[in-house]
Amino acid sequence: MDAQGRGRAGDIDPADQWVLNPDTGEYELRLPPSAAQSPVPGPRGAAPAAAPDREVPPQRRRRSAPEEPPPGRAGRRRPAKKKSRGKRVLLWTGGTMAFVVLAGGTAGYLYLQHLNDNIQSVADDGASTGGFQKDKAINILLIGTDKRTGSGNEGYGDTGSAGHADTTILLHVSKDRSNATALSIPRDLIVDVPDCPTTQEDGTQKVIRGTTGVRFNTSLGQDGRTPSCTMRTVTELTGVTPDNFMVADFNAVKTLTSAVGGVEVCLAKDIDDPDSHLKLPAGEHTVEGEQALAFVRTRHSVGFGGDLSRIQIQQQFLSALMRKLKSNDTLTSPSKMLKLAEAGTEALTVDSQLDSIGKLKDLGLELGKLNTKNLTFTTVPVVDNPAEKVKATVVLKEGPAQQVFDMVANDVSFTEVKQKEKKEAAAVSARLKGERSEPSEVRVRVMNGGAPAGSAQQELAYLQTDAGVTKSENAGNAPADLSRTTLEYAPDQADQARALAEILGLSGAAMKPGESVTNSQGLPTMTLTLGKDFKGAGVKINAAAGKTPEGVEKSTADKVECAK
């Protein structure tokens, strides 16, 4: 989609009309005395003639200047109560900062209904969960396409291409909003692209046949595939179904960096890359526009010169942009905020579940709760494709990759979040400390919820023969597969649950207070569901936050790093 081809609201900078009121923390429409109408979003008191369906923000009463008290008499007007700076920053952050992805991102959502007209949406074709929810973990698929449409992009080559999923990040935000993980998916990763039901321009549906053993980036653009197909491919790869997707082309990084006045980056060495047009000496620099795009596209001059090296420099750039968006300089500038709103909505294509300012604002409020030190950037663990003599593609590094996918699926943080750890420690203490029943008094049914076939029977045999849990039985397969083993129990079974948790090595997080069910004898019993983390009968089960799988590199958005 050509981001530059979308309509702008006139030639007058909207920041000249909308001004932040420090007393209320809100933006107000201010007009010069001679002005008869406001260019954004339309004439006061009437819908714009050129766009009758466009919604108009409610008019605001202009405040007259306070009267001066008579000489010698103290003014009695009570000063307006100001919002705390913390609340104002939260308002600005939540309302403006969703997330920014390289070559495609979002930022700057204010309560301006006219921005709805900027937003382009594409059907999710049933590939999503139906949209993010405020009381659950959030998974957003961020896609940067290399499609060369848009003004100023003619010089990048491959002009007629339908584009690919050139930069893809699965952003996972924890349920309690204390941490997030931005998982980069290499474009040259060999994957299976599934069959993709796809909505055509005329509204009809067509199933685009899947294919095996192809580059991940072919999941978009090629053979008529839309972002919903990339979403299905990610689900097939990771086991995580995204809630929403966001897509943008080359212009996004140019317009967004210019809107915030540039982003500070660091180079550990001189770079002169004729392919990306980046030429900068070692040291710290502020880049924006074309130079920012050149920075994030360079790869031959950093690391090993491949796409994995480019991913690292992209992650460093995104960290810097996140810090800039969170900075007080951006949050307290009405001009920058409004430019971000225009740039973000014009650069963005979203799924049909996220196609309004209101929905984007709600997402921004959730993401605005994050602290950059708890936003972890990492990449799907991969190795060179052993089937190739000339290394051009990569394949999953199976063990570590599955661990990373499981951590995302199970809402496990890649960083140690102190606040979260304290809450978890309290929960663990409450669940694991206390009286324990004798093993012979523990009633539990065992189900297989993702472990290898036969695991439930093997674990049952261990419990009955070696652990003394004789009142146990096999309940077959669970309705759905789980990545982590869980134990669900009723409040009056807590002593039994603690006893079984000690035997199995379950953490407090694996214990799920809930309801009991009845066993084959009609007696109340707990339910033990063996997940993919089950390692064998009698083997202790344990999982902890903050422990990254061996060999997996990560960085956090609060740290300044220099590209090497």
PDB file of N, CA and C in Angstrom, residues 447-518:
ATOM      1  N   MET A 447      -3.889 -36.516  32.663  1.00  0.00           N
ATOM      2  CA  MET A 447      -4.250 -36.355  31.253  1.00  0.00           C
ATOM      3  C   MET A 447      -3.022 -35.987  30.444  1.00  0.00           C
ATOM      4  N   ASN A 448      -3.030 -36.370  29.176  1.00  0.00           N
ATOM      5  CA  ASN A 448      -1.939 -36.014  28.269  1.00  0.00           C
ATOM      6  C   ASN A 448      -2.364 -34.785  27.470  1.00  0.00           C
ATOM      7  N   GLY A 449      -1.663 -33.669  27.695  1.00  0.00           N
ATOM      8  CA  GLY A 449      -2.009 -32.423  27.010  1.00  0.00           C
ATOM      9  C   GLY A 449      -0.889 -31.882  26.156  1.00  0.00           C
ATOM     10  N   GLY A 450      -0.145 -32.750  25.486  1.00  0.00           N
ATOM     11  CA  GLY A 450       0.939 -32.295  24.618  1.00  0.00           C
ATOM     12  C   GLY A 450       2.219 -33.081  24.793  1.00  0.00           C
ATOM     13  N   ALA A 451       2.277 -33.952  25.796  1.00  0.00           N
ATOM     14  CA  ALA A 451       3.448 -34.807  25.994  1.00  0.00           C
ATOM     15  C   ALA A 451       3.428 -35.947  24.973  1.00  0.00           C
ATOM     16  N   PRO A 452       4.543 -36.649  24.801  1.00  0.00           N
ATOM     17  CA  PRO A 452       4.568 -37.768  23.851  1.00  0.00           C
ATOM     18  C   PRO A 452       3.490 -38.807  24.177  1.00  0.00           C
ATOM     19  N   ALA A 453       3.061 -39.512  23.172  1.00  0.00           N
ATOM     20  CA  ALA A 453       2.027 -40.539  23.350  1.00  0.00           C
ATOM     21  C   ALA A 453       2.455 -41.545  24.418  1.00  0.00           C
ATOM     22  N   GLY A 454       1.524 -41.907  25.296  1.00  0.00           N
ATOM     23  CA  GLY A 454       1.809 -42.866  26.358  1.00  0.00           C
ATOM     24  C   GLY A 454       2.319 -42.252  27.634  1.00  0.00           C
ATOM     25  N   SER A 455       2.545 -40.941  27.651  1.00  0.00           N
ATOM     26  CA  SER A 455       3.129 -40.282  28.824  1.00  0.00           C
ATOM     27  C   SER A 455       2.212 -40.347  30.038  1.00  0.00           C
ATOM     28  N   ALA A 456       0.903 -40.181  29.823  1.00  0.00           N
ATOM     29  CA  ALA A 456      -0.028 -40.203  30.953  1.00  0.00           C
ATOM     30  C   ALA A 456       0.016 -41.553  31.664  1.00  0.00           C
ATOM     31  N   GLN A 457       0.042 -42.633  30.920  1.00  0.00           N
ATOM     32  CA  GLN A 457       0.090 -43.967  31.518  1.00  0.00           C
ATOM     33  C   GLN A 457       1.422 -44.199  32.221  1.00  0.00           C
ATOM     34  N   GLN A 458       2.521 -43.712  31.631  1.00  0.00           N
ATOM     35  CA  GLN A 458       3.836 -43.872  32.255  1.00  0.00           C
ATOM     36  C   GLN A 458       3.922 -43.105  33.573  1.00  0.00           C
ATOM     37  N   GLU A 459       3.397 -41.867  33.568  1.00  0.00           N
ATOM     38  CA  GLU A 459       3.427 -41.074  34.790  1.00  0.00           C
ATOM     39  C   GLU A 459       2.500 -41.667  35.844  1.00  0.00           C
ATOM     40  N   LEU A 460       1.363 -42.212  35.411  1.00  0.00           N
ATOM     41  CA  LEU A 460       0.443 -42.860  36.346  1.00  0.00           C
ATOM     42  C   LEU A 460       1.123 -44.044  37.030  1.00  0.00           C
ATOM     43  N   ALA A 461       1.852 -44.820  36.248  1.00  0.00           N
ATOM     44  CA  ALA A 461       2.551 -45.975  36.812  1.00  0.00           C
ATOM     45  C   ALA A 461       3.585 -45.526  37.842  1.00  0.00           C
ATOM     46  N   TYR A 462       4.273 -44.429  37.549  1.00  0.00           N
ATOM     47  CA  TYR A 462       5.252 -43.897  38.501  1.00  0.00           C
ATOM     48  C   TYR A 462       4.565 -43.447  39.787  1.00  0.00           C
ATOM     49  N   LEU A 463       3.462 -42.713  39.645  1.00  0.00           N
ATOM     50  CA  LEU A 463       2.771 -42.200  40.824  1.00  0.00           C
ATOM     51  C   LEU A 463       2.277 -43.338  41.708  1.00  0.00           C
ATOM     52  N   GLN A 464       1.701 -44.349  41.115  1.00  0.00           N
ATOM     53  CA  GLN A 464       1.130 -45.442  41.903  1.00  0.00           C
ATOM     54  C   GLN A 464       2.194 -46.356  42.495  1.00  0.00           C
ATOM     55  N   THR A 465       3.240 -46.639  41.704  1.00  0.00           N
ATOM     56  CA  THR A 465       4.248 -47.621  42.133  1.00  0.00           C
ATOM     57  C   THR A 465       5.356 -47.009  42.981  1.00  0.00           C
ATOM     58  N   ASP A 466       5.876 -45.852  42.558  1.00  0.00           N
ATOM     59  CA  ASP A 466       7.047 -45.280  43.219  1.00  0.00           C
ATOM     60  C   ASP A 466       6.715 -44.141  44.182  1.00  0.00           C
ATOM     61  N   ALA A 467       5.642 -43.387  43.907  1.00  0.00           N
ATOM     62  CA  ALA A 467       5.359 -42.216  44.740  1.00  0.00           C
ATOM     63  C   ALA A 467       4.255 -42.455  45.762  1.00  0.00           C
ATOM     64  N   GLY A 468       3.576 -43.570  45.684  1.00  0.00           N
ATOM     65  CA  GLY A 468       2.562 -43.891  46.676  1.00  0.00           C
ATOM     66  C   GLY A 468       1.239 -43.185  46.468  1.00  0.00           C
ATOM     67  N   VAL A 469       1.051 -42.571  45.281  1.00  0.00           N
ATOM     68  CA  VAL A 469      -0.212 -41.891  44.985  1.00  0.00           C
ATOM     69  C   VAL A 469      -1.136 -42.931  44.354  1.00  0.00           C
ATOM     70  N   THR A 470      -1.720 -43.744  45.199  1.00  0.00           N
ATOM     71  CA  THR A 470      -2.498 -44.884  44.719  1.00  0.00           C
ATOM     72  C   THR A 470      -3.889 -44.489  44.229  1.00  0.00           C
ATOM     73  N   LYS A 471      -4.387 -43.360  44.684  1.00  0.00           N
ATOM     74  CA  LYS A 471      -5.726 -42.923  44.259  1.00  0.00           C
ATOM     75  C   LYS A 471      -5.607 -42.036  43.016  1.00  0.00           C
ATOM     76  N   SER A 472      -4.999 -42.570  42.002  1.00  0.00           N
ATOM     77  CA  SER A 472      -4.785 -41.833  40.755  1.00  0.00           C
ATOM     78  C   SER A 472      -5.274 -42.684  39.595  1.00  0.00           C
ATOM     79  N   GLU A 473      -5.619 -42.035  38.500  1.00  0.00           N
ATOM     80  CA  GLU A 473      -6.132 -42.763  37.342  1.00  0.00           C
ATOM     81  C   GLU A 473      -5.822 -42.013  36.060  1.00  0.00           C
ATOM     82  N   ASN A 474      -5.852 -42.750  34.949  1.00  0.00           N
ATOM     83  CA  ASN A 474      -5.580 -42.192  33.620  1.00  0.00           C
ATOM     84  C   ASN A 474      -6.889 -41.670  33.034  1.00  0.00           C
ATOM     85  N   ALA A 475      -6.886 -40.374  32.654  1.00  0.00           N
ATOM     86  CA  ALA A 475      -8.093 -39.758  32.083  1.00  0.00           C
ATOM     87  C   ALA A 475      -7.963 -39.511  30.590  1.00  0.00           C
ATOM     88  N   GLY A 476      -6.934 -40.066  29.967  1.00  0.00           N
ATOM     89  CA  GLY A 476      -6.798 -39.941  28.517  1.00  0.00           C
ATOM     90  C   GLY A 476      -6.207 -38.620  28.074  1.00  0.00           C
ATOM     91  N   ASN A 477      -6.611 -38.179  26.890  1.00  0.00           N
ATOM     92  CA  ASN A 477      -6.062 -36.959  26.309  1.00  0.00           C
ATOM     93  C   ASN A 477      -6.862 -35.732  26.739  1.00  0.00           C
ATOM     94  N   ALA A 478      -6.161 -34.620  26.939  1.00  0.00           N
ATOM     95  CA  ALA A 478      -6.800 -33.349  27.284  1.00  0.00           C
ATOM     96  C   ALA A 478      -7.450 -32.755  26.035  1.00  0.00           C
ATOM     97  N   PRO A 479      -8.418 -31.850  26.204  1.00  0.00           N
ATOM     98  CA  PRO A 479      -9.079 -31.236  25.040  1.00  0.00           C
ATOM     99  C   PRO A 479      -8.121 -30.448  24.155  1.00  0.00           C
ATOM    100  N   ALA A 480      -7.065 -29.899  24.750  1.00  0.00           N
ATOM    101  CA  ALA A 480      -6.113 -29.100  23.975  1.00  0.00           C
ATOM    102  C   ALA A 480      -4.705 -29.340  24.493  1.00  0.00           C
ATOM    103  N   ASP A 481      -3.718 -29.155  23.611  1.00  0.00           N
ATOM    104  CA  ASP A 481      -2.323 -29.309  24.002  1.00  0.00           C
ATOM    105  C   ASP A 481      -1.842 -28.098  24.782  1.00  0.00           C
ATOM    106  N   LEU A 482      -0.980 -28.347  25.752  1.00  0.00           N
ATOM    107  CA  LEU A 482      -0.384 -27.289  26.563  1.00  0.00           C
ATOM    108  C   LEU A 482       1.133 -27.370  26.462  1.00  0.00           C
ATOM    109  N   SER A 483       1.778 -26.230  26.540  1.00  0.00           N
ATOM    110  CA  SER A 483       3.239 -26.231  26.534  1.00  0.00           C
ATOM    111  C   SER A 483       3.786 -26.576  27.913  1.00  0.00           C
ATOM    112  N   ARG A 484       3.039 -26.190  28.959  1.00  0.00           N
ATOM    113  CA  ARG A 484       3.513 -26.424  30.323  1.00  0.00           C
ATOM    114  C   ARG A 484       2.532 -27.305  31.087  1.00  0.00           C
ATOM    115  N   THR A 485       3.060 -28.164  31.912  1.00  0.00           N
ATOM    116  CA  THR A 485       2.253 -29.030  32.758  1.00  0.00           C
ATOM    117  C   THR A 485       1.519 -28.203  33.813  1.00  0.00           C
ATOM    118  N   THR A 486       0.254 -28.534  34.049  1.00  0.00           N
ATOM    119  CA  THR A 486      -0.537 -27.806  35.044  1.00  0.00           C
ATOM    120  C   THR A 486      -1.246 -28.770  35.980  1.00  0.00           C
ATOM    121  N   LEU A 487      -1.545 -28.272  37.177  1.00  0.00           N
ATOM    122  CA  LEU A 487      -2.309 -29.032  38.170  1.00  0.00           C
ATOM    123  C   LEU A 487      -3.458 -28.154  38.634  1.00  0.00           C
ATOM    124  N   GLU A 488      -4.672 -28.550  38.308  1.00  0.00           N
ATOM    125  CA  GLU A 488      -5.841 -27.771  38.714  1.00  0.00           C
ATOM    126  C   GLU A 488      -6.505 -28.449  39.909  1.00  0.00           C
ATOM    127  N   TYR A 489      -6.893 -27.626  40.898  1.00  0.00           N
ATOM    128  CA  TYR A 489      -7.444 -28.179  42.135  1.00  0.00           C
ATOM    129  C   TYR A 489      -8.408 -27.179  42.759  1.00  0.00           C
ATOM    130  N   ALA A 490      -9.301 -27.690  43.588  1.00  0.00           N
ATOM    131  CA  ALA A 490     -10.254 -26.851  44.302  1.00  0.00           C
ATOM    132  C   ALA A 490      -9.611 -26.352  45.603  1.00  0.00           C
ATOM    133  N   PRO A 491     -10.153 -25.280  46.197  1.00  0.00           N
ATOM    134  CA  PRO A 491      -9.558 -24.729  47.430  1.00  0.00           C
ATOM    135  C   PRO A 491      -9.401 -25.759  48.546  1.00  0.00           C
ATOM    136  N   ASP A 492     -10.373 -26.673  48.685  1.00  0.00           N
ATOM    137  CA  ASP A 492     -10.274 -27.654  49.770  1.00  0.00           C
ATOM    138  C   ASP A 492      -9.329 -28.807  49.449  1.00  0.00           C
ATOM    139  N   GLN A 493      -8.676 -28.733  48.269  1.00  0.00           N
ATOM    140  CA  GLN A 493      -7.694 -29.751  47.889  1.00  0.00           C
ATOM    141  C   GLN A 493      -6.268 -29.211  47.919  1.00  0.00           C
ATOM    142  N   ALA A 494      -6.082 -28.029  48.510  1.00  0.00           N
ATOM    143  CA  ALA A 494      -4.774 -27.381  48.495  1.00  0.00           C
ATOM    144  C   ALA A 494      -3.699 -28.245  49.150  1.00  0.00           C
ATOM    145  N   ASP A 495      -4.073 -28.975  50.239  1.00  0.00           N
ATOM    146  CA  ASP A 495      -3.073 -29.815  50.899  1.00  0.00           C
ATOM    147  C   ASP A 495      -2.656 -30.976  50.006  1.00  0.00           C
ATOM    148  N   GLN A 496      -3.605 -31.508  49.238  1.00  0.00           N
ATOM    149  CA  GLN A 496      -3.263 -32.562  48.280  1.00  0.00           C
ATOM    150  C   GLN A 496      -2.394 -31.993  47.146  1.00  0.00           C
ATOM    151  N   ALA A 497      -2.740 -30.780  46.688  1.00  0.00           N
ATOM    152  CA  ALA A 497      -1.989 -30.165  45.594  1.00  0.00           C
ATOM    153  C   ALA A 497      -0.547 -29.910  45.991  1.00  0.00           C
ATOM    154  N   ARG A 498      -0.344 -29.445  47.222  1.00  0.00           N
ATOM    155  CA  ARG A 498       1.028 -29.184  47.677  1.00  0.00           C
ATOM    156  C   ARG A 498       1.839 -30.476  47.737  1.00  0.00           C
ATOM    157  N   ALA A 499       1.192 -31.548  48.158  1.00  0.00           N
ATOM    158  CA  ALA A 499       1.890 -32.834  48.222  1.00  0.00           C
ATOM    159  C   ALA A 499       2.297 -33.306  46.832  1.00  0.00           C
ATOM    160  N   LEU A 500       1.390 -33.199  45.867  1.00  0.00           N
ATOM    161  CA  LEU A 500       1.695 -33.651  44.511  1.00  0.00           C
ATOM    162  C   LEU A 500       2.721 -32.737  43.849  1.00  0.00           C
ATOM    163  N   ALA A 501       2.648 -31.424  44.115  1.00  0.00           N
ATOM    164  CA  ALA A 501       3.616 -30.487  43.545  1.00  0.00           C
ATOM    165  C   ALA A 501       5.026 -30.826  44.026  1.00  0.00           C
ATOM    166  N   GLU A 502       5.149 -31.220  45.287  1.00  0.00           N
ATOM    167  CA  GLU A 502       6.466 -31.595  45.810  1.00  0.00           C
ATOM    168  C   GLU A 502       6.981 -32.849  45.121  1.00  0.00           C
ATOM    169  N   ILE A 503       6.104 -33.809  44.895  1.00  0.00           N
ATOM    170  CA  ILE A 503       6.516 -35.055  44.239  1.00  0.00           C
ATOM    171  C   ILE A 503       6.966 -34.801  42.803  1.00  0.00           C
ATOM    172  N   LEU A 504       6.226 -33.932  42.081  1.00  0.00           N
ATOM    173  CA  LEU A 504       6.490 -33.718  40.654  1.00  0.00           C
ATOM    174  C   LEU A 504       7.482 -32.593  40.379  1.00  0.00           C
ATOM    175  N   GLY A 505       7.779 -31.771  41.381  1.00  0.00           N
ATOM    176  CA  GLY A 505       8.664 -30.626  41.149  1.00  0.00           C
ATOM    177  C   GLY A 505       7.962 -29.495  40.440  1.00  0.00           C
ATOM    178  N   LEU A 506       6.653 -29.324  40.705  1.00  0.00           N
ATOM    179  CA  LEU A 506       5.891 -28.253  40.068  1.00  0.00           C
ATOM    180  C   LEU A 506       6.144 -26.922  40.767  1.00  0.00           C
ATOM    181  N   SER A 507       6.216 -25.864  39.982  1.00  0.00           N
ATOM    182  CA  SER A 507       6.334 -24.524  40.546  1.00  0.00           C
ATOM    183  C   SER A 507       4.947 -24.014  40.916  1.00  0.00           C
ATOM    184  N   GLY A 508       4.895 -22.921  41.672  1.00  0.00           N
ATOM    185  CA  GLY A 508       3.615 -22.332  42.026  1.00  0.00           C
ATOM    186  C   GLY A 508       2.839 -21.877  40.804  1.00  0.00           C
ATOM    187  N   ALA A 509       3.581 -21.468  39.759  1.00  0.00           N
ATOM    188  CA  ALA A 509       2.924 -20.995  38.545  1.00  0.00           C
ATOM    189  C   ALA A 509       2.187 -22.126  37.829  1.00  0.00           C
ATOM    190  N   ALA A 510       2.627 -23.368  38.037  1.00  0.00           N
ATOM    191  CA  ALA A 510       1.982 -24.505  37.389  1.00  0.00           C
ATOM    192  C   ALA A 510       0.736 -24.966  38.137  1.00  0.00           C
ATOM    193  N   MET A 511       0.563 -24.491  39.361  1.00  0.00           N
ATOM    194  CA  MET A 511      -0.602 -24.860  40.170  1.00  0.00           C
ATOM    195  C   MET A 511      -1.729 -23.889  39.879  1.00  0.00           C
ATOM    196  N   LYS A 512      -2.871 -24.394  39.471  1.00  0.00           N
ATOM    197  CA  LYS A 512      -3.994 -23.579  39.037  1.00  0.00           C
ATOM    198  C   LYS A 512      -5.196 -23.766  39.965  1.00  0.00           C
ATOM    199  N   PRO A 513      -5.353 -22.911  40.966  1.00  0.00           N
ATOM    200  CA  PRO A 513      -6.552 -22.996  41.809  1.00  0.00           C
ATOM    201  C   PRO A 513      -7.795 -22.847  40.945  1.00  0.00           C
ATOM    202  N   GLY A 514      -8.733 -23.731  41.099  1.00  0.00           N
ATOM    203  CA  GLY A 514      -9.939 -23.694  40.278  1.00  0.00           C
ATOM    204  C   GLY A 514     -11.004 -24.597  40.849  1.00  0.00           C
ATOM    205  N   GLU A 515     -11.420 -25.593  40.078  1.00  0.00           N
ATOM    206  CA  GLU A 515     -12.475 -26.494  40.501  1.00  0.00           C
ATOM    207  C   GLU A 515     -12.004 -27.942  40.394  1.00  0.00           C
ATOM    208  N   SER A 516     -12.586 -28.768  41.200  1.00  0.00           N
ATOM    209  CA  SER A 516     -12.296 -30.193  41.106  1.00  0.00           C
ATOM    210  C   SER A 516     -13.298 -30.844  40.159  1.00  0.00           C
ATOM    211  N   VAL A 517     -12.973 -32.053  39.731  1.00  0.00           N
ATOM    212  CA  VAL A 517     -13.898 -32.857  38.932  1.00  0.00           C
ATOM    213  C   VAL A 517     -14.096 -34.175  39.681  1.00  0.00           C
ATOM    214  N   THR A 518     -14.949 -35.003  39.178  1.00  0.00           N
ATOM    215  CA  THR A 518     -15.163 -36.297  39.825  1.00  0.00           C
ATOM    216  C   THR A 518     -14.421 -37.385  39.066  1.00  0.00           C
TER     217      THR A 518
END
